[in-house]
CSV table of N, CA and C in Angstrom, one decimal:
chain,number,residue,atom,x,y,z
A,267,MET,N,208.5,95.0,46.2
A,267,MET,CA,209.3,94.9,47.4
A,267,MET,C,208.6,93.9,48.3
A,268,ARG,N,209.4,92.9,48.8
A,268,ARG,CA,208.8,91.9,49.7
A,268,ARG,C,209.4,92.1,51.1
A,269,LEU,N,208.5,92.3,52.1
A,269,LEU,CA,208.9,92.5,53.5
A,269,LEU,C,208.7,91.3,54.3
A,270,SER,N,209.5,91.1,55.3
A,270,SER,CA,209.3,89.9,56.2
A,270,SER,C,208.1,90.1,57.1
A,271,LYS,N,207.7,89.0,57.6
A,271,LYS,CA,206.6,89.0,58.6
A,271,LYS,C,206.9,89.9,59.8
A,272,ASP,N,208.2,89.8,60.3
A,272,ASP,CA,208.6,90.6,61.4
A,272,ASP,C,208.5,92.1,61.1
A,273,THR,N,208.9,92.5,59.9
A,273,THR,CA,208.8,93.9,59.5
A,273,THR,C,207.4,94.4,59.4
A,274,TRP,N,206.5,93.5,58.9
A,274,TRP,CA,205.0,93.9,58.9
A,274,TRP,C,204.5,94.0,60.3
A,275,ASP,N,204.9,93.1,61.2
A,275,ASP,CA,204.5,93.1,62.5
A,275,ASP,C,204.9,94.4,63.2
A,276,GLN,N,206.2,94.9,62.9
A,276,GLN,CA,206.7,96.1,63.4
A,276,GLN,C,205.9,97.3,62.9
A,277,ILE,N,205.5,97.3,61.6
A,277,ILE,CA,204.8,98.4,61.0
A,277,ILE,C,203.4,98.4,61.7
A,278,LYS,N,202.8,97.3,61.8
A,278,LYS,CA,201.4,97.2,62.4
A,278,LYS,C,201.5,97.7,63.9
A,279,ALA,N,202.5,97.3,64.6
A,279,ALA,CA,202.6,97.7,66.0
A,279,ALA,C,202.8,99.2,66.1
A,280,ALA,N,203.6,99.8,65.2
A,280,ALA,CA,203.8,101.2,65.2
A,280,ALA,C,202.5,101.9,64.9
A,281,TYR,N,201.7,101.4,64.0
A,281,TYR,CA,200.5,102.0,63.6
A,281,TYR,C,199.5,101.9,64.8
A,282,ALA,N,199.5,100.8,65.5
A,282,ALA,CA,198.6,100.6,66.7
A,282,ALA,C,199.1,101.6,67.8
A,283,ALA,N,200.3,101.9,67.8
A,283,ALA,CA,200.8,102.9,68.9
A,283,ALA,C,200.5,104.3,68.6
A,284,GLY,N,199.9,104.5,67.4
A,284,GLY,CA,199.4,105.9,67.0
A,284,GLY,C,200.2,106.6,66.0
A,285,ILE,N,201.2,106.0,65.4
A,285,ILE,CA,202.0,106.6,64.4
A,285,ILE,C,201.3,106.4,63.0
A,286,GLY,N,201.2,107.4,62.2
A,286,GLY,CA,200.5,107.4,60.9
A,286,GLY,C,201.2,106.4,60.0
A,287,LEU,N,200.4,105.8,59.1
A,287,LEU,CA,200.9,104.8,58.1
A,287,LEU,C,202.0,105.5,57.2
A,288,ARG,N,201.7,106.7,56.7
A,288,ARG,CA,202.6,107.3,55.8
A,288,ARG,C,203.9,107.6,56.4
A,289,GLU,N,203.9,108.1,57.7
A,289,GLU,CA,205.1,108.3,58.4
A,289,GLU,C,205.9,107.1,58.6
A,290,ILE,N,205.2,106.0,59.0
A,290,ILE,CA,205.9,104.7,59.2
A,290,ILE,C,206.6,104.3,57.9
A,291,ALA,N,205.9,104.4,56.8
A,291,ALA,CA,206.4,104.0,55.5
A,291,ALA,C,207.7,104.8,55.2
A,292,ARG,N,207.7,106.1,55.4
A,292,ARG,CA,208.8,107.0,55.1
A,292,ARG,C,210.0,106.6,56.0
A,293,LYS,N,209.8,106.4,57.2
A,293,LYS,CA,210.9,106.0,58.2
A,293,LYS,C,211.5,104.7,57.9
A,294,MET,N,210.7,103.7,57.4
A,294,MET,CA,211.1,102.4,57.1
A,294,MET,C,211.5,102.2,55.7
A,295,ASN,N,211.5,103.3,54.9
A,295,ASN,CA,211.9,103.2,53.5
A,295,ASN,C,211.1,102.2,52.7
A,296,VAL,N,209.8,102.2,52.9
A,296,VAL,CA,208.8,101.3,52.2
A,296,VAL,C,207.9,102.2,51.5
A,297,PRO,N,207.5,101.9,50.3
A,297,PRO,CA,206.6,102.7,49.5
A,297,PRO,C,205.2,102.9,50.3
A,298,GLU,N,204.7,104.1,50.4
A,298,GLU,CA,203.5,104.4,51.1
A,298,GLU,C,202.4,103.6,50.6
A,299,GLY,N,202.2,103.4,49.3
A,299,GLY,CA,201.1,102.6,48.7
A,299,GLY,C,201.1,101.2,49.2
A,300,THR,N,202.3,100.6,49.4
A,300,THR,CA,202.4,99.2,49.9
A,300,THR,C,201.9,99.1,51.3
A,301,VAL,N,202.3,100.0,52.1
A,301,VAL,CA,201.8,100.0,53.5
A,301,VAL,C,200.3,100.3,53.6
A,302,LEU,N,199.8,101.3,52.9
A,302,LEU,CA,198.4,101.7,52.9
A,302,LEU,C,197.6,100.5,52.4
A,303,ALA,N,198.0,99.9,51.3
A,303,ALA,CA,197.2,98.8,50.8
A,303,ALA,C,197.1,97.6,51.7
A,304,ARG,N,198.2,97.3,52.3
A,304,ARG,CA,198.2,96.1,53.2
A,304,ARG,C,197.3,96.4,54.5
A,305,ALA,N,197.4,97.6,55.0
A,305,ALA,CA,196.6,98.0,56.2
A,305,ALA,C,195.1,97.9,55.8
A,306,LYS,N,194.8,98.4,54.6
A,306,LYS,CA,193.4,98.4,54.2
A,306,LYS,C,192.9,97.0,54.0
A,307,ARG,N,193.7,96.2,53.3
A,307,ARG,CA,193.4,94.8,52.9
A,307,ARG,C,193.2,94.0,54.2
A,308,GLU,N,194.0,94.2,55.2
A,308,GLU,CA,193.9,93.3,56.4
A,308,GLU,C,193.1,94.0,57.5
A,309,GLY,N,192.5,95.2,57.3
A,309,GLY,CA,191.6,95.8,58.2
A,309,GLY,C,192.3,96.2,59.5
A,310,TRP,N,193.5,96.7,59.4
A,310,TRP,CA,194.2,97.1,60.7
A,310,TRP,C,193.4,98.1,61.5
A,311,THR,N,192.9,99.1,60.9
A,311,THR,CA,192.1,100.2,61.6
A,311,THR,C,191.0,99.5,62.4
A,312,GLN,N,190.2,98.7,61.8
A,312,GLN,CA,189.1,98.0,62.5
A,312,GLN,C,189.6,97.1,63.7
A,313,GLN,N,190.7,96.4,63.4
A,313,GLN,CA,191.3,95.5,64.4
A,313,GLN,C,191.7,96.3,65.6
A,314,ILE,N,192.4,97.4,65.4
A,314,ILE,CA,192.9,98.3,66.5
A,314,ILE,C,191.7,98.9,67.3
A,315,GLN,N,190.7,99.4,66.6
A,315,GLN,CA,189.6,99.9,67.3
A,315,GLN,C,188.9,98.9,68.1
A,316,THR,N,188.7,97.7,67.6
A,316,THR,CA,188.1,96.6,68.3
A,316,THR,C,188.9,96.3,69.6
A,317,ALA,N,190.2,96.2,69.4
A,317,ALA,CA,191.1,95.9,70.6
A,317,ALA,C,191.0,97.0,71.6
A,318,LYS,N,191.0,98.3,71.2
A,318,LYS,CA,190.9,99.4,72.2
A,318,LYS,C,189.6,99.3,72.9
A,319,ALA,N,188.5,99.0,72.2
A,319,ALA,CA,187.2,98.9,72.8
A,319,ALA,C,187.1,97.8,73.8
A,320,LEU,N,187.8,96.7,73.5
A,320,LEU,CA,187.8,95.6,74.4
A,320,LEU,C,188.6,95.9,75.7
A,321,VAL,N,189.7,96.6,75.5
A,321,VAL,CA,190.5,97.1,76.7
A,321,VAL,C,189.7,98.0,77.6
A,322,LYS,N,189.0,98.9,77.0
A,322,LYS,CA,188.1,99.8,77.7
A,322,LYS,C,187.0,99.1,78.5
A,323,ARG,N,186.4,98.1,77.9
A,323,ARG,CA,185.4,97.3,78.6
A,323,ARG,C,186.0,96.6,79.7
A,324,GLN,N,187.2,96.0,79.5
A,324,GLN,CA,187.9,95.3,80.6
A,324,GLN,C,188.2,96.2,81.8
A,325,GLU,N,188.7,97.4,81.4
A,325,GLU,CA,189.0,98.4,82.5
A,325,GLU,C,187.8,98.8,83.2
A,326,ALA,N,186.7,99.0,82.5
A,326,ALA,CA,185.4,99.4,83.1
A,326,ALA,C,184.9,98.3,84.0
A,327,SER,N,185.1,97.1,83.7
A,327,SER,CA,184.6,96.0,84.5
A,327,SER,C,185.4,95.9,85.8
A,328,LEU,N,186.7,96.4,85.8
A,328,LEU,CA,187.5,96.3,87.0
A,328,LEU,C,187.1,97.5,88.0
A,329,ALA,N,186.5,98.5,87.5
A,329,ALA,CA,186.1,99.6,88.3
A,329,ALA,C,185.0,99.2,89.3
A,330,ILE,N,185.0,99.8,90.5
A,330,ILE,CA,184.0,99.5,91.4
A,330,ILE,C,182.8,100.4,91.2
A,331,THR,N,181.6,100.0,91.6
A,331,THR,CA,180.5,100.8,91.4
A,331,THR,C,180.4,101.8,92.6
A,332,PRO,N,179.6,102.8,92.5
A,332,PRO,CA,179.4,103.7,93.6
A,332,PRO,C,178.9,103.0,94.9
A,333,VAL,N,178.0,102.1,94.6
A,333,VAL,CA,177.4,101.3,95.8
A,333,VAL,C,178.5,100.5,96.5
A,334,GLN,N,179.4,99.9,95.7
A,334,GLN,CA,180.5,99.1,96.3
A,334,GLN,C,181.4,100.0,97.0
A,335,ALA,N,181.7,101.2,96.5
A,335,ALA,CA,182.6,102.2,97.2
A,335,ALA,C,181.9,102.6,98.6
A,336,VAL,N,180.6,102.8,98.6
A,336,VAL,CA,180.0,103.2,99.8
A,336,VAL,C,180.0,102.0,100.8
A,337,ALA,N,179.7,100.8,100.3
A,337,ALA,CA,179.7,99.7,101.2
A,337,ALA,C,181.1,99.5,101.8
A,338,MET,N,182.2,99.6,101.0
A,338,MET,CA,183.5,99.5,101.5
A,338,MET,C,183.8,100.5,102.6
A,339,SER,N,183.4,101.8,102.3
A,339,SER,CA,183.6,102.9,103.2
A,339,SER,C,182.9,102.6,104.6
A,340,MET,N,181.7,102.2,104.4
A,340,MET,CA,180.9,101.9,105.6
A,340,MET,C,181.4,100.8,106.4
A,341,GLN,N,181.9,99.8,105.8
A,341,GLN,CA,182.5,98.6,106.5
A,341,GLN,C,183.8,99.1,107.2
A,342,GLN,N,184.6,99.9,106.6
A,342,GLN,CA,185.8,100.4,107.2
A,342,GLN,C,185.5,101.2,108.4
A,343,ARG,N,184.5,102.1,108.3
A,343,ARG,CA,184.1,102.9,109.4
A,343,ARG,C,183.6,102.1,110.5
A,344,GLY,N,182.8,101.1,110.2
A,344,GLY,CA,182.2,100.2,111.2
A,344,GLY,C,183.3,99.5,112.0
A,345,GLU,N,184.3,99.0,111.2
A,345,GLU,CA,185.4,98.2,111.8
A,345,GLU,C,186.3,99.2,112.7
A,346,ARG,N,186.5,100.4,112.3
A,346,ARG,CA,187.2,101.4,113.2
A,346,ARG,C,186.4,101.6,114.5
A,347,HIS,N,185.1,101.8,114.3
A,347,HIS,CA,184.2,102.1,115.5
A,347,HIS,C,184.3,100.9,116.4
A,348,LEU,N,184.1,99.7,115.9
A,348,LEU,CA,184.2,98.5,116.7
A,348,LEU,C,185.5,98.4,117.5
A,349,GLY,N,186.6,98.7,116.8
A,349,GLY,CA,187.9,98.7,117.5
A,349,GLY,C,188.0,99.6,118.6
A,350,ARG,N,187.4,100.8,118.4
A,350,ARG,CA,187.4,101.8,119.5
A,350,ARG,C,186.5,101.4,120.6
A,351,MET,N,185.3,100.8,120.3
A,351,MET,CA,184.4,100.4,121.4
A,351,MET,C,185.1,99.2,122.2
A,352,ALA,N,185.7,98.4,121.5
A,352,ALA,CA,186.4,97.2,122.2
A,352,ALA,C,187.4,97.8,123.1
A,353,ASN,N,188.2,98.8,122.7
A,353,ASN,CA,189.2,99.4,123.6
A,353,ASN,C,188.5,100.0,124.8
A,354,ILE,N,187.4,100.7,124.7
A,354,ILE,CA,186.6,101.3,125.8
A,354,ILE,C,186.2,100.2,126.8
A,355,VAL,N,185.6,99.1,126.2
A,355,VAL,CA,185.1,98.0,127.0
A,355,VAL,C,186.3,97.4,127.8
A,356,GLU,N,187.4,97.2,127.1
A,356,GLU,CA,188.6,96.6,127.8
A,356,GLU,C,189.1,97.4,129.0
A,357,LYS,N,189.0,98.8,128.8
A,357,LYS,CA,189.4,99.7,129.9
A,357,LYS,C,188.4,99.8,131.0
A,358,THR,N,187.2,99.6,130.7
A,358,THR,CA,186.1,99.8,131.7
A,358,THR,C,185.8,98.6,132.6
A,359,ILE,N,185.9,97.4,132.0
A,359,ILE,CA,185.5,96.2,132.8
A,359,ILE,C,186.3,96.1,134.1
A,360,PRO,N,187.6,96.3,134.1
A,360,PRO,CA,188.4,96.2,135.3
A,360,PRO,C,187.8,97.1,136.4
A,361,HIS,N,187.3,98.3,136.1
A,361,HIS,CA,186.8,99.2,137.1
A,361,HIS,C,185.5,98.6,137.6
A,362,VAL,N,184.7,98.0,136.8
A,362,VAL,CA,183.4,97.4,137.3
A,362,VAL,C,183.7,96.2,138.2
A,363,GLU,N,184.7,95.4,137.8
A,363,GLU,CA,185.1,94.3,138.6
A,363,GLU,C,185.6,94.7,140.0
A,364,ALA,N,186.2,95.8,140.0
A,364,ALA,CA,186.8,96.3,141.3
A,364,ALA,C,185.8,96.9,142.3
A,365,MET,N,184.5,97.1,141.8
A,365,MET,CA,183.5,97.7,142.6
A,365,MET,C,182.9,96.6,143.6
A,366,GLU,N,182.4,97.1,144.7
A,366,GLU,CA,181.7,96.3,145.7
A,366,GLU,C,180.4,95.8,145.0
A,367,PRO,N,180.0,94.6,145.4
A,367,PRO,CA,178.7,94.0,144.8
A,367,PRO,C,177.5,95.0,145.0
A,368,GLY,N,177.4,95.6,146.1
A,368,GLY,CA,176.3,96.6,146.2
A,368,GLY,C,176.4,97.7,145.3
A,369,ALA,N,177.6,98.2,145.0
A,369,ALA,CA,177.8,99.3,144.1
A,369,ALA,C,177.5,98.9,142.7
A,370,ILE,N,177.8,97.7,142.4
A,370,ILE,CA,177.5,97.1,141.0
A,370,ILE,C,176.0,97.1,140.9
A,371,LEU,N,175.3,96.6,141.9
A,371,LEU,CA,173.8,96.6,141.8
A,371,LEU,C,173.2,98.0,141.7
A,372,ASP,N,173.8,99.0,142.4
A,372,ASP,CA,173.3,100.3,142.3
A,372,ASP,C,173.5,100.9,140.8
A,373,ARG,N,174.5,100.4,140.1
A,373,ARG,CA,174.8,100.9,138.8
A,373,ARG,C,174.4,99.8,137.7
A,374,VAL,N,173.4,99.0,138.0
A,374,VAL,CA,173.1,97.9,137.1
A,374,VAL,C,172.7,98.3,135.7
A,375,ASP,N,172.1,99.5,135.6
A,375,ASP,CA,171.7,100.0,134.3
A,375,ASP,C,173.0,100.3,133.4
A,376,ASP,N,174.0,100.9,134.1
A,376,ASP,CA,175.3,101.2,133.4
A,376,ASP,C,176.0,99.9,133.1
A,377,VAL,N,175.9,98.9,134.0
A,377,VAL,CA,176.6,97.6,133.7
A,377,VAL,C,175.9,96.9,132.5
A,378,GLU,N,174.6,97.0,132.5
A,378,GLU,CA,173.8,96.4,131.3
A,378,GLU,C,174.2,97.1,130.0
A,379,LYS,N,174.3,98.4,130.0
A,379,LYS,CA,174.7,99.1,128.8
A,379,LYS,C,176.1,98.7,128.4
A,380,LEU,N,177.0,98.6,129.3
A,380,LEU,CA,178.4,98.1,129.0
A,380,LEU,C,178.4,96.7,128.4
A,381,ASP,N,177.6,95.8,129.0
A,381,ASP,CA,177.5,94.5,128.6
A,381,ASP,C,176.9,94.4,127.1
A,382,LYS,N,175.9,95.3,126.9
A,382,LYS,CA,175.3,95.3,125.6
A,382,LYS,C,176.3,95.8,124.5
A,383,VAL,N,177.0,96.8,124.9
A,383,VAL,CA,178.0,97.3,123.9
A,383,VAL,C,179.1,96.3,123.7
A,384,ALA,N,179.6,95.6,124.8
A,384,ALA,CA,180.6,94.6,124.6
A,384,ALA,C,180.1,93.4,123.8
A,385,ARG,N,178.9,93.0,124.0
A,385,ARG,CA,178.4,91.9,123.2
A,385,ARG,C,178.3,92.2,121.7
A,386,ARG,N,177.8,93.4,121.4
A,386,ARG,CA,177.7,93.9,120.0
A,386,ARG,C,179.1,94.1,119.4
A,387,THR,N,180.0,94.6,120.2
A,387,THR,CA,181.3,94.9,119.7
A,387,THR,C,182.1,93.6,119.4
A,388,PHE,N,181.9,92.6,120.3
A,388,PHE,CA,182.7,91.4,120.1
A,388,PHE,C,181.9,90.3,119.3
A,389,GLY,N,180.7,90.8,118.7
A,389,GLY,CA,180.0,89.9,117.9
A,389,GLY,C,179.3,88.7,118.5
A,390,ILE,N,178.9,88.9,119.8
A,390,ILE,CA,178.2,87.8,120.5
A,390,ILE,C,176.8,88.2,120.9
A,391,SER,N,176.3,89.3,120.3
A,391,SER,CA,174.9,89.6,120.5
A,391,SER,C,174.0,88.8,119.6
A,392,GLU,N,172.7,88.7,119.9
A,392,GLU,CA,171.8,88.0,119.0
A,392,GLU,C,171.5,88.7,117.7
A,393,THR,N,171.7,90.0,117.6
A,393,THR,CA,171.3,90.7,116.4
A,393,THR,C,172.5,90.8,115.4
A,394,GLY,N,173.7,90.4,115.8
A,394,GLY,CA,174.9,90.5,114.9
A,394,GLY,C,175.6,91.8,115.0
A,395,LEU,N,176.6,92.0,114.3
A,395,LEU,CA,177.4,93.2,114.3
A,395,LEU,C,176.7,94.3,113.5
A,396,PRO,N,176.8,95.5,113.9
A,396,PRO,CA,176.2,96.6,113.2
A,396,PRO,C,176.8,96.7,111.8
A,397,ALA,N,178.1,96.4,111.6
A,397,ALA,CA,178.7,96.5,110.3
A,397,ALA,C,178.1,95.5,109.3
A,398,ASP,N,177.8,94.3,109.8
A,398,ASP,CA,177.1,93.3,109.0
A,398,ASP,C,175.8,93.8,108.5
A,399,GLN,N,175.0,94.4,109.4
A,399,GLN,CA,173.7,94.9,109.1
A,399,GLN,C,173.8,96.0,108.0
A,400,VAL,N,174.8,96.9,108.2
A,400,VAL,CA,174.9,98.0,107.2
A,400,VAL,C,175.3,97.4,105.9
A,401,MET,N,176.2,96.4,105.8
A,401,MET,CA,176.5,95.8,104.6
A,401,MET,C,175.3,95.1,103.9
A,402,ILE,N,174.5,94.5,104.7
A,402,ILE,CA,173.3,93.8,104.1
A,402,ILE,C,172.4,94.9,103.6
A,403,ASN,N,172.2,96.0,104.3
A,403,ASN,CA,171.3,97.0,103.8
A,403,ASN,C,171.8,97.7,102.5
A,404,ILE,N,173.1,97.9,102.5
A,404,ILE,CA,173.7,98.5,101.3
A,404,ILE,C,173.6,97.5,100.1
A,405,ALA,N,173.8,96.2,100.4
A,405,ALA,CA,173.7,95.2,99.3
A,405,ALA,C,172.3,95.2,98.7
A,406,ILE,N,171.3,95.3,99.6
A,406,ILE,CA,169.9,95.4,99.2
A,406,ILE,C,169.6,96.6,98.3
A,407,LEU,N,170.2,97.7,98.7
A,407,LEU,CA,170.0,99.0,97.9
A,407,LEU,C,170.6,98.8,96.5
A,408,GLY,N,171.7,98.1,96.4
A,408,GLY,CA,172.4,97.9,95.2
A,408,GLY,C,171.8,97.1,94.1
A,409,GLN,N,170.7,96.3,94.6
A,409,GLN,CA,170.1,95.4,93.6
A,409,GLN,C,169.1,96.1,92.8
């Protein structure tokens, strides 16, 4: 019995999908011995195992590491915090601007704290953003 290349490709695909060789042979009206011999001769089982192992390795390489997950989480938290702090600064500055100069001088420590928070929040401080520092520290831990 001579089968076309397409038929053999269908048999091999069915086997790769998990259907047994004997069952495929019965359903396709092909002698079991013919199918078993071809599969053994061409090493279908080994080819399928190799392909599955390759897919698993590729899937594993797409997964993120625990350190990457922590880094992403910390960055997201930092960004949310910075957004909230920016909102506070935006709401507070008009009140400071409305104060008399003497009152501003009396509250200079509070104004300096507000300025420090604003600089850090908007990324204009000399030390950089806290989220950047956290990311650097996490990246160092991951090495």
